[in-house]
Coordinates of N, CA and C in Angstrom, one line a residue:
M20 N 11.5 12.2 43.6 CA 10.2 11.9 43.0 C 10.4 11.0 41.7
F21 N 11.5 11.2 41.0 CA 11.7 10.4 39.8 C 13.1 9.7 39.8
K22 N 13.7 9.6 41.0 CA 15.0 9.0 41.1 C 14.9 7.5 40.7
N23 N 13.8 6.9 41.0 CA 13.7 5.4 40.7 C 13.5 5.2 39.2
Q24 N 13.4 6.3 38.4 CA 13.2 6.1 37.0 C 14.6 6.2 36.2
I25 N 15.6 6.7 36.9 CA 16.9 6.9 36.3 C 17.4 5.6 35.7
G26 N 17.8 5.6 34.4 CA 18.3 4.4 33.7 C 17.2 3.7 32.9
K27 N 16.0 4.0 33.2 CA 14.9 3.4 32.4 C 14.9 3.9 31.0
R28 N 14.5 3.1 30.0 CA 14.4 3.6 28.6 C 13.3 2.9 27.9
S29 N 12.9 3.5 26.8 CA 11.8 3.0 26.0 C 12.4 2.0 25.0
N30 N 11.5 1.3 24.4 CA 11.8 0.4 23.3 C 12.1 1.3 22.1
K31 N 12.9 0.8 21.1 CA 13.2 1.5 19.9 C 12.0 1.6 19.0
V32 N 11.8 2.7 18.4 CA 10.7 3.0 17.5 C 11.3 3.4 16.1
K33 N 10.8 2.8 15.0 CA 11.3 3.2 13.7 C 10.6 4.5 13.2
N34 N 11.4 5.4 12.8 CA 10.9 6.7 12.2 C 11.5 6.9 10.9
A35 N 10.8 7.6 10.0 CA 11.3 7.9 8.7 C 11.7 9.4 8.6
V36 N 12.8 9.7 7.9 CA 13.1 11.1 7.7 C 12.5 11.4 6.3
E37 N 11.3 11.7 6.3 CA 10.5 11.9 5.1 C 10.6 13.3 4.5
R38 N 10.8 13.3 3.2 CA 11.1 14.5 2.4 C 10.0 15.6 2.7
G39 N 8.8 15.3 2.6 CA 7.7 16.3 2.8 C 7.7 16.8 4.2
A40 N 8.0 15.9 5.2 CA 8.0 16.4 6.6 C 9.2 17.3 6.8
V41 N 10.3 17.0 6.2 CA 11.5 17.8 6.4 C 11.3 19.2 5.8
K42 N 10.6 19.2 4.6 CA 10.4 20.5 4.0 C 9.4 21.4 4.8
K43 N 8.4 20.7 5.3 CA 7.4 21.5 6.2 C 8.1 21.9 7.5
F44 N 8.9 21.1 8.0 CA 9.6 21.5 9.3 C 10.5 22.7 9.0
A45 N 11.3 22.6 7.9 CA 12.2 23.7 7.5 C 11.4 25.0 7.3
E46 N 10.2 24.9 6.7 CA 9.4 26.1 6.5 C 8.9 26.6 7.8
A47 N 8.5 25.7 8.7 CA 8.0 26.1 10.0 C 9.0 26.9 10.8
I48 N 10.2 26.5 10.7 CA 11.3 27.1 11.6 C 11.9 28.3 10.8
G49 N 11.5 28.5 9.6 CA 12.0 29.7 8.8 C 13.4 29.5 8.2
D50 N 13.8 28.2 8.1 CA 15.1 27.9 7.5 C 15.0 27.3 6.2
L51 N 15.0 28.0 5.1 CA 14.7 27.5 3.8 C 16.0 27.2 3.0
H52 N 17.0 26.7 3.7 CA 18.2 26.4 3.0 C 17.9 25.2 2.0
P53 N 18.3 25.3 0.8 CA 18.0 24.3 -0.2 C 18.5 22.9 0.1
I54 N 19.5 22.8 0.9 CA 20.1 21.5 1.3 C 19.0 20.6 1.9
Y55 N 17.9 21.2 2.4 CA 16.9 20.4 3.1 C 15.9 19.8 2.1
F56 N 15.6 20.5 1.0 CA 14.5 20.0 0.1 C 14.8 20.1 -1.4
D57 N 15.8 20.8 -1.8 CA 16.1 20.9 -3.3 C 17.0 19.7 -3.6
E58 N 16.5 18.8 -4.4 CA 17.3 17.6 -4.8 C 18.6 17.9 -5.4
D59 N 18.6 18.9 -6.3 CA 19.9 19.2 -7.0 C 20.9 19.7 -5.9
A60 N 20.4 20.6 -5.0 CA 21.3 21.1 -4.0 C 21.9 20.0 -3.1
G61 N 21.0 19.0 -2.8 CA 21.5 17.9 -2.0 C 22.5 17.1 -2.7
R62 N 22.2 16.8 -4.0 CA 23.1 15.9 -4.8 C 24.5 16.6 -5.0
L63 N 24.5 17.9 -5.1 CA 25.8 18.7 -5.3 C 26.5 19.0 -3.9
S64 N 25.9 18.7 -2.8 CA 26.5 19.0 -1.5 C 27.5 18.0 -1.2
R65 N 28.3 18.2 -0.1 CA 29.3 17.3 0.3 C 28.7 16.0 0.8
Y66 N 27.4 16.0 1.2 CA 26.7 14.8 1.6 C 26.1 14.0 0.4
Q67 N 26.0 14.6 -0.7 CA 25.5 14.0 -2.0 C 24.0 13.6 -1.8
K68 N 23.3 14.2 -0.9 CA 21.9 14.0 -0.7 C 21.3 15.1 0.2
N69 N 20.0 15.2 0.3 CA 19.4 16.1 1.2 C 19.5 15.7 2.7
I70 N 19.6 16.7 3.5 CA 19.7 16.4 5.0 C 18.5 17.1 5.7
A71 N 18.3 16.7 6.9 CA 17.3 17.4 7.7 C 17.9 18.5 8.6
P72 N 17.1 19.5 9.0 CA 17.6 20.5 9.9 C 18.0 19.9 11.2
P73 N 19.0 20.5 11.9 CA 19.5 20.0 13.2 C 18.5 19.7 14.3
T74 N 17.4 20.5 14.3 CA 16.4 20.2 15.4 C 15.3 19.3 14.9
F75 N 15.3 18.8 13.7 CA 14.3 17.9 13.2 C 14.0 16.7 14.1
P76 N 14.9 16.1 14.8 CA 14.5 15.0 15.7 C 13.5 15.3 16.7
R77 N 13.1 16.5 16.9 CA 12.0 16.8 17.9 C 10.7 16.2 17.4
V78 N 10.5 15.9 16.1 CA 9.3 15.4 15.6 C 9.2 13.8 15.7
F79 N 10.3 13.2 16.0 CA 10.3 11.7 16.0 C 9.6 11.2 17.2
D80 N 9.1 9.9 17.1 CA 8.5 9.1 18.1 C 9.6 8.4 18.8
Y81 N 9.7 8.6 20.1 CA 10.8 7.9 20.9 C 10.2 6.8 21.8
G82 N 9.0 6.5 21.7 CA 8.4 5.4 22.4 C 8.0 5.9 23.8
V83 N 7.6 4.9 24.7 CA 7.1 5.2 26.0 C 8.0 4.5 27.0
I84 N 8.4 5.2 28.0 CA 9.1 4.6 29.1 C 8.1 4.2 30.2
E85 N 8.0 2.9 30.4 CA 7.0 2.3 31.2 C 7.1 2.9 32.6
D86 N 6.0 3.2 33.2 CA 5.8 3.7 34.5 C 6.3 5.2 34.7
L87 N 6.7 5.8 33.6 CA 7.1 7.3 33.7 C 5.9 8.1 33.3
Y88 N 5.3 8.8 34.2 CA 4.1 9.6 34.0 C 4.4 11.1 34.2
L89 N 4.2 11.8 33.1 CA 4.3 13.3 33.2 C 3.0 13.9 32.8
P90 N 2.5 14.9 33.5 CA 1.2 15.5 33.1 C 1.3 16.3 31.8
N91 N 0.2 16.5 31.1 CA 0.2 17.2 29.8 C 0.4 18.7 30.0
K92 N 0.2 19.3 31.2 CA 0.3 20.7 31.3 C 1.0 21.0 32.6
G93 N 1.7 22.2 32.6 CA 2.3 22.6 33.8 C 3.8 22.4 33.8
L94 N 4.3 21.6 32.9 CA 5.8 21.4 32.8 C 6.5 22.5 32.2
I95 N 7.7 22.7 32.5 CA 8.5 23.8 31.9 C 9.7 23.2 31.1
H96 N 9.8 23.6 29.9 CA 10.9 23.1 29.0 C 12.2 23.9 29.5
G97 N 13.1 23.2 30.1 CA 14.4 23.8 30.5 C 15.3 24.1 29.4
E98 N 16.1 23.2 29.1 CA 17.1 23.4 28.0 C 17.2 22.1 27.2
Q99 N 17.8 22.3 26.0 CA 17.9 21.1 25.1 C 19.2 21.3 24.3
S100 N 19.8 20.2 24.0 CA 21.0 20.2 23.1 C 21.0 19.0 22.3
F101 N 21.7 19.1 21.1 CA 21.8 18.0 20.1 C 23.3 17.8 19.9
H102 N 23.6 16.5 19.7 CA 25.0 16.1 19.3 C 24.8 15.1 18.1
Y103 N 25.5 15.4 17.0 CA 25.4 14.6 15.8 C 26.8 13.9 15.5
E104 N 26.7 12.6 15.2 CA 27.8 11.9 14.6 C 27.9 12.2 13.1
R105 N 26.7 12.3 12.5 CA 26.5 12.7 11.1 C 25.1 13.2 10.9
P106 N 24.9 13.9 9.8 CA 23.5 14.5 9.6 C 22.5 13.4 9.3
L107 N 21.2 13.7 9.5 CA 20.1 12.9 9.1 C 19.9 13.0 7.6
Y108 N 19.8 11.9 6.9 CA 19.6 11.9 5.5 C 18.1 11.8 5.1
V109 N 17.6 12.6 4.3 CA 16.3 12.5 3.8 C 16.1 11.1 3.1
G110 N 15.1 10.4 3.6 CA 14.7 9.1 3.0 C 15.2 8.0 3.8
E111 N 16.0 8.2 4.9 CA 16.4 7.1 5.7 C 15.5 6.8 6.8
E112 N 15.6 5.6 7.4 CA 14.9 5.2 8.6 C 15.8 5.3 9.8
I113 N 15.3 5.8 10.9 CA 16.0 6.0 12.1 C 15.3 5.2 13.2
Y114 N 16.0 4.6 14.1 CA 15.4 3.9 15.3 C 15.7 4.7 16.5
C115 N 14.6 5.2 17.1 CA 14.8 6.1 18.2 C 14.3 5.6 19.6
Y116 N 14.9 6.0 20.6 CA 14.5 5.6 22.0 C 14.8 6.8 22.9
S117 N 14.2 6.7 24.1 CA 14.4 7.8 25.1 C 14.8 7.1 26.4
Q118 N 15.6 7.8 27.2 CA 16.1 7.3 28.4 C 16.2 8.4 29.5
V119 N 15.8 8.0 30.7 CA 15.9 8.9 31.9 C 17.4 8.9 32.3
K120 N 18.0 10.1 32.2 CA 19.5 10.2 32.5 C 19.7 10.6 34.0
N121 N 18.8 11.5 34.5 CA 19.0 12.0 35.9 C 17.8 12.7 36.4
Y122 N 17.7 12.8 37.7 CA 16.7 13.6 38.3 C 17.3 14.2 39.6
F123 N 17.0 15.5 39.8 CA 17.5 16.2 41.0 C 16.5 17.3 41.3
E124 N 16.6 17.8 42.6 CA 15.7 18.8 43.0 C 16.5 20.0 43.6
K125 N 15.8 21.2 43.5 CA 16.4 22.4 44.0 C 15.3 23.2 44.6
K126 N 15.6 24.0 45.6 CA 14.7 24.9 46.2 C 14.8 26.2 45.4
G127 N 13.7 26.8 45.0 CA 13.8 28.1 44.3 C 12.8 29.1 44.9
N128 N 12.6 30.2 44.2 CA 11.7 31.2 44.7 C 10.3 30.8 44.7
F129 N 10.0 29.8 43.9 CA 8.6 29.3 43.8 C 8.4 27.9 44.4
G130 N 9.3 27.6 45.3 CA 9.2 26.3 46.0 C 10.2 25.3 45.5
E131 N 9.9 24.0 45.8 CA 10.8 22.9 45.4 C 10.5 22.6 44.0
M132 N 11.6 22.6 43.2 CA 11.6 22.3 41.8 C 12.3 21.0 41.5
G133 N 11.7 20.2 40.6 CA 12.3 19.0 40.1 C 12.9 19.2 38.7
F134 N 14.0 18.5 38.4 CA 14.7 18.6 37.1 C 14.9 17.2 36.6
L135 N 14.1 16.9 35.6 CA 14.2 15.6 35.0 C 15.0 15.7 33.7
V136 N 16.1 15.0 33.6 CA 17.0 15.1 32.4 C 16.8 13.8 31.6
M137 N 16.4 14.1 30.3 CA 16.1 13.0 29.4 C 17.1 13.0 28.3
E138 N 17.4 11.8 27.7 CA 18.2 11.7 26.6 C 17.5 11.0 25.5
N139 N 17.4 11.5 24.3 CA 16.8 10.9 23.1 C 18.0 10.4 22.2
C140 N 17.8 9.3 21.6 CA 18.9 8.7 20.8 C 18.2 8.3 19.4
G141 N 19.0 8.4 18.4 CA 18.6 8.0 17.1 C 19.7 7.1 16.5
E142 N 19.4 6.0 16.0 CA 20.4 5.0 15.4 C 20.0 4.6 14.0
D143 N 21.0 4.2 13.3 CA 20.7 3.6 11.9 C 20.3 2.2 12.1
S144 N 20.1 1.5 11.0 CA 19.6 0.1 11.1 C 20.6 -0.9 11.6
E145 N 21.9 -0.5 11.6 CA 23.0 -1.3 12.2 C 23.2 -1.0 13.6
G146 N 22.5 -0.1 14.2 CA 22.7 0.3 15.6 C 23.7 1.3 15.9
N147 N 24.2 2.0 14.8 CA 25.2 3.1 15.0 C 24.5 4.4 15.4
V148 N 24.9 5.0 16.4 CA 24.3 6.3 16.9 C 24.5 7.4 15.8
I149 N 23.4 8.0 15.4 CA 23.5 9.1 14.5 C 23.4 10.4 15.3
F150 N 22.5 10.5 16.3 CA 22.4 11.7 17.1 C 22.0 11.3 18.5
T151 N 22.3 12.2 19.4 CA 21.7 12.2 20.8 C 21.2 13.6 21.1
S152 N 20.2 13.7 21.8 CA 19.7 15.0 22.3 C 19.4 14.9 23.8
S153 N 19.7 15.9 24.5 CA 19.5 15.9 25.9 C 18.5 17.1 26.2
S154 N 17.5 16.8 27.1 CA 16.6 17.9 27.4 C 16.3 17.8 28.9
T155 N 16.0 19.0 29.5 CA 15.7 19.1 30.9 C 14.2 19.5 31.0
V156 N 13.4 18.8 31.8 CA 12.1 19.2 32.1 C 12.0 19.7 33.5
V157 N 11.5 20.9 33.7 CA 11.4 21.5 35.0 C 10.0 21.2 35.5
I158 N 10.0 20.6 36.7 CA 8.7 20.2 37.3 C 8.5 21.2 38.5
S159 N 7.5 22.1 38.4 CA 7.2 23.0 39.4 C 6.6 22.4 40.6
E160 N 6.6 23.1 41.7 CA 6.0 22.6 43.0 C 4.5 22.3 42.8
A161 N 3.8 23.1 42.0 CA 2.4 22.8 41.7 C 2.2 21.5 41.0
V162 N 3.0 21.2 40.0 CA 3.0 19.9 39.3 C 3.4 18.8 40.2
R163 N 4.4 19.0 41.0 CA 4.8 18.0 42.0 C 3.7 17.6 42.9
K164 N 2.9 18.6 43.3 CA 1.7 18.3 44.2 C 0.7 17.4 43.5
V165 N 0.5 17.7 42.2 CA -0.5 16.9 41.5 C 0.0 15.5 41.3
L166 N 1.3 15.3 41.0 CA 1.9 14.0 40.8 C 2.0 13.2 42.1
A167 N 2.0 13.9 43.3 CA 2.2 13.2 44.6 C 0.8 12.6 45.0
K168 N -0.3 13.0 44.4 CA -1.6 12.5 44.8 C -1.8 11.0 44.4

């Protein structure tokens, strides 16, 4: 169903690691470590600045992959992982894009299930990778029927 999408990617989108957004995100996930929002704690840390929580990239805009359509409801979030080359620094700009890494199908108790593996990337202004995240979207048989129409 999505095999023809493998390898497609979005254009890069500029995102800001904004101090207020980082603080609100940290509060929302219940991680109030001062490294995220206290300027003194950031300056005295090994990074010498504030950093964002590891899952903060979930809020970034990764652009749109042309001709990749997923419905707004019925999808199942499978798994997600993050890999960092270095932390995200509060105040910096990140260039993000998304890519379809794989698609496969399996038969399960609820019928044929599709598994769409996506990779999100964030780079600095020189094109150096800061982080990648991989996520799997599970597409149930009910959703597959809607998409097949």
